[in-house]
Tab-separated table of C-alpha atoms and ligand atoms in Angstrom:
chain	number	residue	atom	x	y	z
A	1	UNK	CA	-1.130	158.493	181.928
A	2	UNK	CA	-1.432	157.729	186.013
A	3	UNK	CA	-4.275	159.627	187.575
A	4	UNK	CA	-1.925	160.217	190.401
A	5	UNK	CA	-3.198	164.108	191.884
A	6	UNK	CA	0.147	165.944	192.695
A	7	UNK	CA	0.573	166.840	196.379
A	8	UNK	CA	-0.956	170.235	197.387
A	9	UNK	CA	0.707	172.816	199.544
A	10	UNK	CA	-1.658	173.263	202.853
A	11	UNK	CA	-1.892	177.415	202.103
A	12	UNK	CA	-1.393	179.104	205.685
A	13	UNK	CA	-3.874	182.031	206.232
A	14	UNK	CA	-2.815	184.978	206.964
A	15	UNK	CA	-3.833	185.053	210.784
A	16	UNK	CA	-2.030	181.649	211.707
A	17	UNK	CA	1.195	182.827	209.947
A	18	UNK	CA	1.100	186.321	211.887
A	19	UNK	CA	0.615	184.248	215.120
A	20	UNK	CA	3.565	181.558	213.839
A	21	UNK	CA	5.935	183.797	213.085
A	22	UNK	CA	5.748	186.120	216.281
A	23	UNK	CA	6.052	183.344	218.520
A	24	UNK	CA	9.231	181.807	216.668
A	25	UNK	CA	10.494	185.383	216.825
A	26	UNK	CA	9.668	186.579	220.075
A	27	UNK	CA	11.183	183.357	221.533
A	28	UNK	CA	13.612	182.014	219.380
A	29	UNK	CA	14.727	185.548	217.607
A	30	UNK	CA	14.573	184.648	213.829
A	31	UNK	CA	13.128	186.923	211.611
A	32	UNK	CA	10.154	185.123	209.433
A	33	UNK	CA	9.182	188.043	206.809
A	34	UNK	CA	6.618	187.383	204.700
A	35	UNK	CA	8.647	186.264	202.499
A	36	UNK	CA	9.554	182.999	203.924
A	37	UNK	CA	5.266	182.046	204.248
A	38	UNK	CA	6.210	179.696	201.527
A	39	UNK	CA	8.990	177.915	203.063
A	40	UNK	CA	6.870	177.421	206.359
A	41	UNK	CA	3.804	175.844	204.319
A	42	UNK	CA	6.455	173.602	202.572
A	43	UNK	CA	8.467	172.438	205.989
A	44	UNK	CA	5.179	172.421	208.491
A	45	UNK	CA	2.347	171.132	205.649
A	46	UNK	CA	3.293	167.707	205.896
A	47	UNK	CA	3.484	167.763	209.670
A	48	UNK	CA	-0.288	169.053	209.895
A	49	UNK	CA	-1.377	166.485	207.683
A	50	UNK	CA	0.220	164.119	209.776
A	51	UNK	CA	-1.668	164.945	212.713
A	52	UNK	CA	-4.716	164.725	210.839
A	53	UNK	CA	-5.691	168.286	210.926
A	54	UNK	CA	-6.999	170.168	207.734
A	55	UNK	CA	-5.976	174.312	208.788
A	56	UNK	CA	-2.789	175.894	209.751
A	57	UNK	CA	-5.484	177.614	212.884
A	58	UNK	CA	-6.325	174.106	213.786
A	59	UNK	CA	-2.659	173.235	214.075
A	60	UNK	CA	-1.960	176.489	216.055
A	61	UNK	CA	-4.809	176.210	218.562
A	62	UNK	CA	-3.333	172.392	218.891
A	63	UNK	CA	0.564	173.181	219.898
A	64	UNK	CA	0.020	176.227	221.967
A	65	UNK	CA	-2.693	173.963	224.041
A	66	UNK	CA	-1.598	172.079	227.083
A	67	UNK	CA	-1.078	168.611	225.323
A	68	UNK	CA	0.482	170.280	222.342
A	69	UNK	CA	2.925	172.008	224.297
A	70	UNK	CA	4.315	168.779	225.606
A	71	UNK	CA	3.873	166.505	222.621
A	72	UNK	CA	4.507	169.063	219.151
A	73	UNK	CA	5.809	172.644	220.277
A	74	UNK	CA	9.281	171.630	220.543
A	75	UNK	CA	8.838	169.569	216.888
A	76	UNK	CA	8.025	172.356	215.398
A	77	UNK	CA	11.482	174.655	215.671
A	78	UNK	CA	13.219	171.628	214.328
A	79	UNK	CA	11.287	172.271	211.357
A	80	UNK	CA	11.822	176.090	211.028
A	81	UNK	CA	15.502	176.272	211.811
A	82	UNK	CA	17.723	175.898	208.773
A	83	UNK	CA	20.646	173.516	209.703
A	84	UNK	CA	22.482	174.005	206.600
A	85	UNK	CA	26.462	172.965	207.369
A	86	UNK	CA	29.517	171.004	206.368
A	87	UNK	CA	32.596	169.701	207.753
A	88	UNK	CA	35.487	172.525	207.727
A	89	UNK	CA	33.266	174.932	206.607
A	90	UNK	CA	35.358	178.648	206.713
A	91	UNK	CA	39.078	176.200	206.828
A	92	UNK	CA	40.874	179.085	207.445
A	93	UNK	CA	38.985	179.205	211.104
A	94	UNK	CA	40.574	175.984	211.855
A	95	UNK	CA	43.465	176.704	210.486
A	96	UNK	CA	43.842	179.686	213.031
A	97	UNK	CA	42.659	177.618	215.516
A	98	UNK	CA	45.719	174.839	215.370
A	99	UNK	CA	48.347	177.422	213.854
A	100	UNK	CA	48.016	180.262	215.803
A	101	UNK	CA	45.755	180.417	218.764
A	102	UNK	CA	46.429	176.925	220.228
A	103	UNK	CA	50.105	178.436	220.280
A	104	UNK	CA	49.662	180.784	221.427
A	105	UNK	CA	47.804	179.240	224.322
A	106	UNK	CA	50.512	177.082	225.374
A	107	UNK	CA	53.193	179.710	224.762
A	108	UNK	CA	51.583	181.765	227.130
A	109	UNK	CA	49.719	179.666	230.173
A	110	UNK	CA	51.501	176.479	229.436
A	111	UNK	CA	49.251	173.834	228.166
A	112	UNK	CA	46.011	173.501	230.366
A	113	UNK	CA	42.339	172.065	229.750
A	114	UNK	CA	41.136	174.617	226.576
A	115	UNK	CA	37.689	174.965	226.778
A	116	UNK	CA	35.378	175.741	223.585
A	117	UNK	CA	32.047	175.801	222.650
A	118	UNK	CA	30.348	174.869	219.067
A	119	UNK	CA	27.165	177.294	220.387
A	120	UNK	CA	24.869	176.450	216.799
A	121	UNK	CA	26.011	172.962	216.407
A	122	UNK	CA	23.502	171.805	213.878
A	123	UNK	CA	24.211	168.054	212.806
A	124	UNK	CA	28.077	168.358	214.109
A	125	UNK	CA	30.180	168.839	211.154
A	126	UNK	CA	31.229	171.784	213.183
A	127	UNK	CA	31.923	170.110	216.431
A	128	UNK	CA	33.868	167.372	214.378
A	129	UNK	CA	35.418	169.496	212.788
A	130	UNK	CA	36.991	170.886	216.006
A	131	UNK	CA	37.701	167.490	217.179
A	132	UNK	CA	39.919	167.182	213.929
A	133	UNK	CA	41.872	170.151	214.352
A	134	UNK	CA	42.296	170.070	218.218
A	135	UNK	CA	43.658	166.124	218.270
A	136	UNK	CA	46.256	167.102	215.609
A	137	UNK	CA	47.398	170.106	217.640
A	138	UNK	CA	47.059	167.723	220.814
A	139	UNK	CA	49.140	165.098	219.353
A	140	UNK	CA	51.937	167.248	218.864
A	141	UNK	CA	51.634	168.836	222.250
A	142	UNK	CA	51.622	165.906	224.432
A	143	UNK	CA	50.035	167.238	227.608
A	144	UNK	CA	47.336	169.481	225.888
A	145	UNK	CA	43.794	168.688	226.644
A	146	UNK	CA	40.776	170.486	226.253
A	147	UNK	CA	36.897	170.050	226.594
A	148	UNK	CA	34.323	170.491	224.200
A	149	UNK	CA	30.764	171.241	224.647
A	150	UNK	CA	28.232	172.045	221.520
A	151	UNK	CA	24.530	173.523	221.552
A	152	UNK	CA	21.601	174.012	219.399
A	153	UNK	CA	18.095	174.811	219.602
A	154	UNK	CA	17.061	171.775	217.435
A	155	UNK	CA	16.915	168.947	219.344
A	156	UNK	CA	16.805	166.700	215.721
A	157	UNK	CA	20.199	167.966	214.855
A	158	UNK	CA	21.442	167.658	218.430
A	159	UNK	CA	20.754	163.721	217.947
A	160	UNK	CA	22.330	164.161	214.568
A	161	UNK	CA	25.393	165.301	216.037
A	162	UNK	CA	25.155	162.936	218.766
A	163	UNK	CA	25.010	160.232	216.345
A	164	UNK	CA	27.796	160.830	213.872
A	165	UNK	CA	26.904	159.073	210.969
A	166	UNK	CA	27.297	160.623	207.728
A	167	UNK	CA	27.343	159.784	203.900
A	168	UNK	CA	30.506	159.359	202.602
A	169	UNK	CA	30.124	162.509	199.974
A	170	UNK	CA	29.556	164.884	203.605
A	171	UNK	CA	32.857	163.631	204.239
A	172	UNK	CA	34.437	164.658	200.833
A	173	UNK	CA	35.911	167.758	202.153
A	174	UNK	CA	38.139	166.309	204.909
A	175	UNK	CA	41.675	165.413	204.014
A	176	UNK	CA	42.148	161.661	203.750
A	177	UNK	CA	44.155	161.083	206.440
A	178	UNK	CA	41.985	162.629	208.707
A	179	UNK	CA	39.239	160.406	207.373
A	180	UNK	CA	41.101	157.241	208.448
A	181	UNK	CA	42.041	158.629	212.272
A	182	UNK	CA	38.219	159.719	212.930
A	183	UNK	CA	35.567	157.832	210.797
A	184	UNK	CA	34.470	153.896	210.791
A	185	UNK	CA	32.950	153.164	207.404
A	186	UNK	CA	29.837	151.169	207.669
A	187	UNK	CA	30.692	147.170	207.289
A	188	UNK	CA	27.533	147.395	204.897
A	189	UNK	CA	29.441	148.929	201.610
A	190	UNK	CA	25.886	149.689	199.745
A	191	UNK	CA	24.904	152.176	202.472
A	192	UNK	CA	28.234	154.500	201.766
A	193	UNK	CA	27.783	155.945	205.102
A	194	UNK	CA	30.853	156.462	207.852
A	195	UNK	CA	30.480	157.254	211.932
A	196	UNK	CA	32.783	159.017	213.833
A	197	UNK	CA	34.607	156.487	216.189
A	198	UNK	CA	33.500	156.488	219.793
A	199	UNK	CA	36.394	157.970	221.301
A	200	UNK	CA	35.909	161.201	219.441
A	201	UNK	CA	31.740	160.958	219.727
A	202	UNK	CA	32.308	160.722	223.768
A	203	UNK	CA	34.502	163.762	224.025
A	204	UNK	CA	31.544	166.666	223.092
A	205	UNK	CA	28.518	167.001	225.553
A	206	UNK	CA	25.565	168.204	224.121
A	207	UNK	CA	23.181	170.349	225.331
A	208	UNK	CA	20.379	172.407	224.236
A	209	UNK	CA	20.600	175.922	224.246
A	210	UNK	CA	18.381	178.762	223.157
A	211	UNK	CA	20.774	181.745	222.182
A	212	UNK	CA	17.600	184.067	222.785
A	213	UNK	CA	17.155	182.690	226.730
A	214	UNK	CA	18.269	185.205	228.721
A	215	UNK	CA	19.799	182.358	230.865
A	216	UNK	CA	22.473	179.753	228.759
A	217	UNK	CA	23.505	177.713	231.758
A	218	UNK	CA	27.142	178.209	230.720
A	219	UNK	CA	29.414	179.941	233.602
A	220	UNK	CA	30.583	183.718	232.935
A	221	UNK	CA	34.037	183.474	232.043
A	222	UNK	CA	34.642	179.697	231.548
A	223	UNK	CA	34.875	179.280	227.943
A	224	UNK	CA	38.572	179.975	226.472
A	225	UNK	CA	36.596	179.762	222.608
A	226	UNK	CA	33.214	179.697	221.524
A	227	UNK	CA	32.401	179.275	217.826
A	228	UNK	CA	28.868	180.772	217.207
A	229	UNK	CA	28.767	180.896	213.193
A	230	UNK	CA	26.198	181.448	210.978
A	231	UNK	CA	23.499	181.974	212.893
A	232	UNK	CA	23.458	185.345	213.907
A	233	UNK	CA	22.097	186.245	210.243
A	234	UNK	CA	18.536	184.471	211.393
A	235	UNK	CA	18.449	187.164	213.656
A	236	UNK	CA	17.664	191.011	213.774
A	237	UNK	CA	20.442	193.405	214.825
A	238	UNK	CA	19.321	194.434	218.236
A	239	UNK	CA	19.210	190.330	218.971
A	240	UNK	CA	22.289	189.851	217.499
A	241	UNK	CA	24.367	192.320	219.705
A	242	UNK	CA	22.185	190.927	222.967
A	243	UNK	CA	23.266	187.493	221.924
A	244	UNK	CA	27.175	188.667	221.349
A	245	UNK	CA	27.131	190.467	224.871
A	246	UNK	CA	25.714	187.246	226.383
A	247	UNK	CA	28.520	184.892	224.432
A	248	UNK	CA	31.239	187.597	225.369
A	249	UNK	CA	30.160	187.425	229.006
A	250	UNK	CA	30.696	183.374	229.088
A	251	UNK	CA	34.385	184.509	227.362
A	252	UNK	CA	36.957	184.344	229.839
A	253	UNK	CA	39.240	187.681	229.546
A	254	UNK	CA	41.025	187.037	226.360
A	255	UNK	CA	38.556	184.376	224.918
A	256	UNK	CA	37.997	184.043	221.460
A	257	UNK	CA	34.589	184.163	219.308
A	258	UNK	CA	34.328	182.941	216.012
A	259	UNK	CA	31.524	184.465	213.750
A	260	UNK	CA	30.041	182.808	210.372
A	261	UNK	CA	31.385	184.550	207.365
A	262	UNK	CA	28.565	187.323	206.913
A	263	UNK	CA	28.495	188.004	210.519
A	264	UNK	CA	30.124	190.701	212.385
A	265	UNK	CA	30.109	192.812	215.096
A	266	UNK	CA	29.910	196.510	213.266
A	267	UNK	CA	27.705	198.986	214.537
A	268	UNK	CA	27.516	197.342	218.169
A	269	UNK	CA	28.588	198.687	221.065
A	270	UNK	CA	30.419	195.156	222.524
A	271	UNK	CA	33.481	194.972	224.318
A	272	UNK	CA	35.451	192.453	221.897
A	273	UNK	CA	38.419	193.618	219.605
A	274	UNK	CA	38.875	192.378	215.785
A	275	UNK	CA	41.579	190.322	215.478
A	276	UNK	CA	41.106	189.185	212.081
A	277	UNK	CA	37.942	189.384	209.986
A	278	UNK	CA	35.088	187.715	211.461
A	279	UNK	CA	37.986	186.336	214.702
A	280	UNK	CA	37.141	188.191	218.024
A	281	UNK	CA	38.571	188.951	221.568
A	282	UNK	CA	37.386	189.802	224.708
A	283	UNK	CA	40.223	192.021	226.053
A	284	UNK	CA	42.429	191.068	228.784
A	285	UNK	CA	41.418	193.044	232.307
A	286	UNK	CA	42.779	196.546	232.532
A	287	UNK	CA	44.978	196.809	235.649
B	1	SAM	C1	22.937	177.307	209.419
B	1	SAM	S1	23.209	176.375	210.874
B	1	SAM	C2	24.918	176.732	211.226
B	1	SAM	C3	25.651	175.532	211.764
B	1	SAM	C4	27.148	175.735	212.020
B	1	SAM	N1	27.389	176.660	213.088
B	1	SAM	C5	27.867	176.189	210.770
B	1	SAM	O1	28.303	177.325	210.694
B	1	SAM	O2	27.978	175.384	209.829
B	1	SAM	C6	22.336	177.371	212.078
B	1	SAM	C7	22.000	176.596	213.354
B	1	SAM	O3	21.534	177.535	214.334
B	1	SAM	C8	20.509	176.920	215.098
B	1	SAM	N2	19.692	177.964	215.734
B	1	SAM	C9	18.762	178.771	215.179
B	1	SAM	N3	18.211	179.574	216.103
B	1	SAM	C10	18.821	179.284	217.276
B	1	SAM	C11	18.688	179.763	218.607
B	1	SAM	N4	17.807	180.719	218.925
B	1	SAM	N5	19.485	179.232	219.558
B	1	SAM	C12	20.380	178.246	219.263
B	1	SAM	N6	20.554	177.747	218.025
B	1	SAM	C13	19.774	178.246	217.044
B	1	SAM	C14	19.760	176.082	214.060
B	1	SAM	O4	19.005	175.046	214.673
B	1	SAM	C15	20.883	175.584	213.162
B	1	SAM	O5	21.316	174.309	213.534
């Protein structure tokens, strides 16, 4: 027998988690019912303990002061969000994207600088997984080129991404010859972890971007593609369709938006047609 204590959960009163959970609503748009009181104690406990504090109200009255707005505020949404991902996650979204679209691209306006946008990047399996797809279609269309810009609200995963090292099971999913064209395993063989090579790192500029901001900083009309999967579902409805009109505005006529696989646009009244399920376009100007 150890007389080790286990670790107690810092319980959040019921005050501090009614002022939590509006503000990560009201300004990032996802929903925190009651249920998820548990998951917040669990992800923020550690971080209150950490700053030496003993109550959730302590912690509160700390990052919504001056000094905590600067220091912690930002912290804490990298704690909330839930950056769950992998690399070709939905294949049959890259699969369009190389088979079909891309295509149908060059078919039709010759082949020109694509531009797409990962718009919930998390950790970038998604923006490498882009990469993947969009160099194999590029190096059988000598002359394509396209530019590639990815956004979260995390800043954490936004270094993640930046980084692009993973452990050699993340990679499992990615076909083996595609491993050996984009990754670097580590020269240290007991850490079992790979990088994306620089040239492929360099070509994705990150920013951060709140899909709730009424203002993205992305031109209206400038984006040819903008993947913005499974993230909507963190959301309530009437955010959802504000953040679809917003994405279908930076759509240039005929741009395409990708939704995660329990996302869609039913029920909203958005000017994008189905092309296949969970595949959208803005239509081409009327003459
Ligand atoms: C579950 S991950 C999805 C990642 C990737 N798109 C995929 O499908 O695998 C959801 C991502 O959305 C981001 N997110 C949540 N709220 C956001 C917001 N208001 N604006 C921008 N990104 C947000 C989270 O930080 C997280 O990285």
């Amino acid at each position: 027998m150890n007389n080790v204590e286990p670790a107690t959960i810092l319980q959040m009163d019921k005050e501090s988690y009614i002022r939590l959970s509006a503000y990560i609503t009201n300004v990032y748009g996802i929903k925190l019912p009651p249920a998820k009181k548990a998951m917040l104690e669990s992800r923020l406990g550690k971080k209150v303990k950490q700053l030496g504090m003993n109550s959730y109200k302590e912690f509160l009255d700390y990052i919504f002061s001056d000094q905590g707005k600067k220091k912690e505020l930002l912290n804490v949404i990298d704690l909330v969000t839930t950056n769950k991902t992998d690399f070709l996650r939905e294949p049959l979204h890259f699969q369009f994207l190389k088979d079909v679209l891309l295509p149908g691209y060059v078919h039709k306006a010759g082949l020109r600088n694509i531009k797409i946008w990962s718009a919930a990047c998390s950790t970038g399996e998604e923006p490498y997984s882009l990469i993947m797809a969009l160099e194999e279609f590029k190096r059988k269309n000598i002359g394509f080129e396209y530019s590639l810009s990815a956004s979260d609200i995390s800043i954490r995963a936004i270094q993640a991404a930046h980084r692009g090292i993973y452990t050699l099971e993340r990679i499992d999913t990615i076909p083996v010859e595609w491993k050996r064209l984009y990754f670097l395993k580590s020269k240290d063989t007991t850490r079992r972890l790979v990088r994306v090579k620089p040239a492929y790192r360099n070509k994705i500029t990150y920013k951060r971007i709140n899909l709730v901001a009424d203002v993205y900083g992305v031109t209206q009309e400038s984006m040819d593609i903008i993947f913005c999967r499974n993230v909507l579902i963190y959301f309530d409805k009437a955010t959802q369709e504000q953040v679809i009109r917003k994405l279908t505005a930076c759509l240039k006529p005929g741009g395409i938006l990708f939704l995660g696989h329990s996302e869609s646009t039913m029920g909203m009244d958005v000017s994008l047609k189905q092309i296949k399920p969970t595949i959208y376009q803005r239509p081409y100007a009327s003459a």
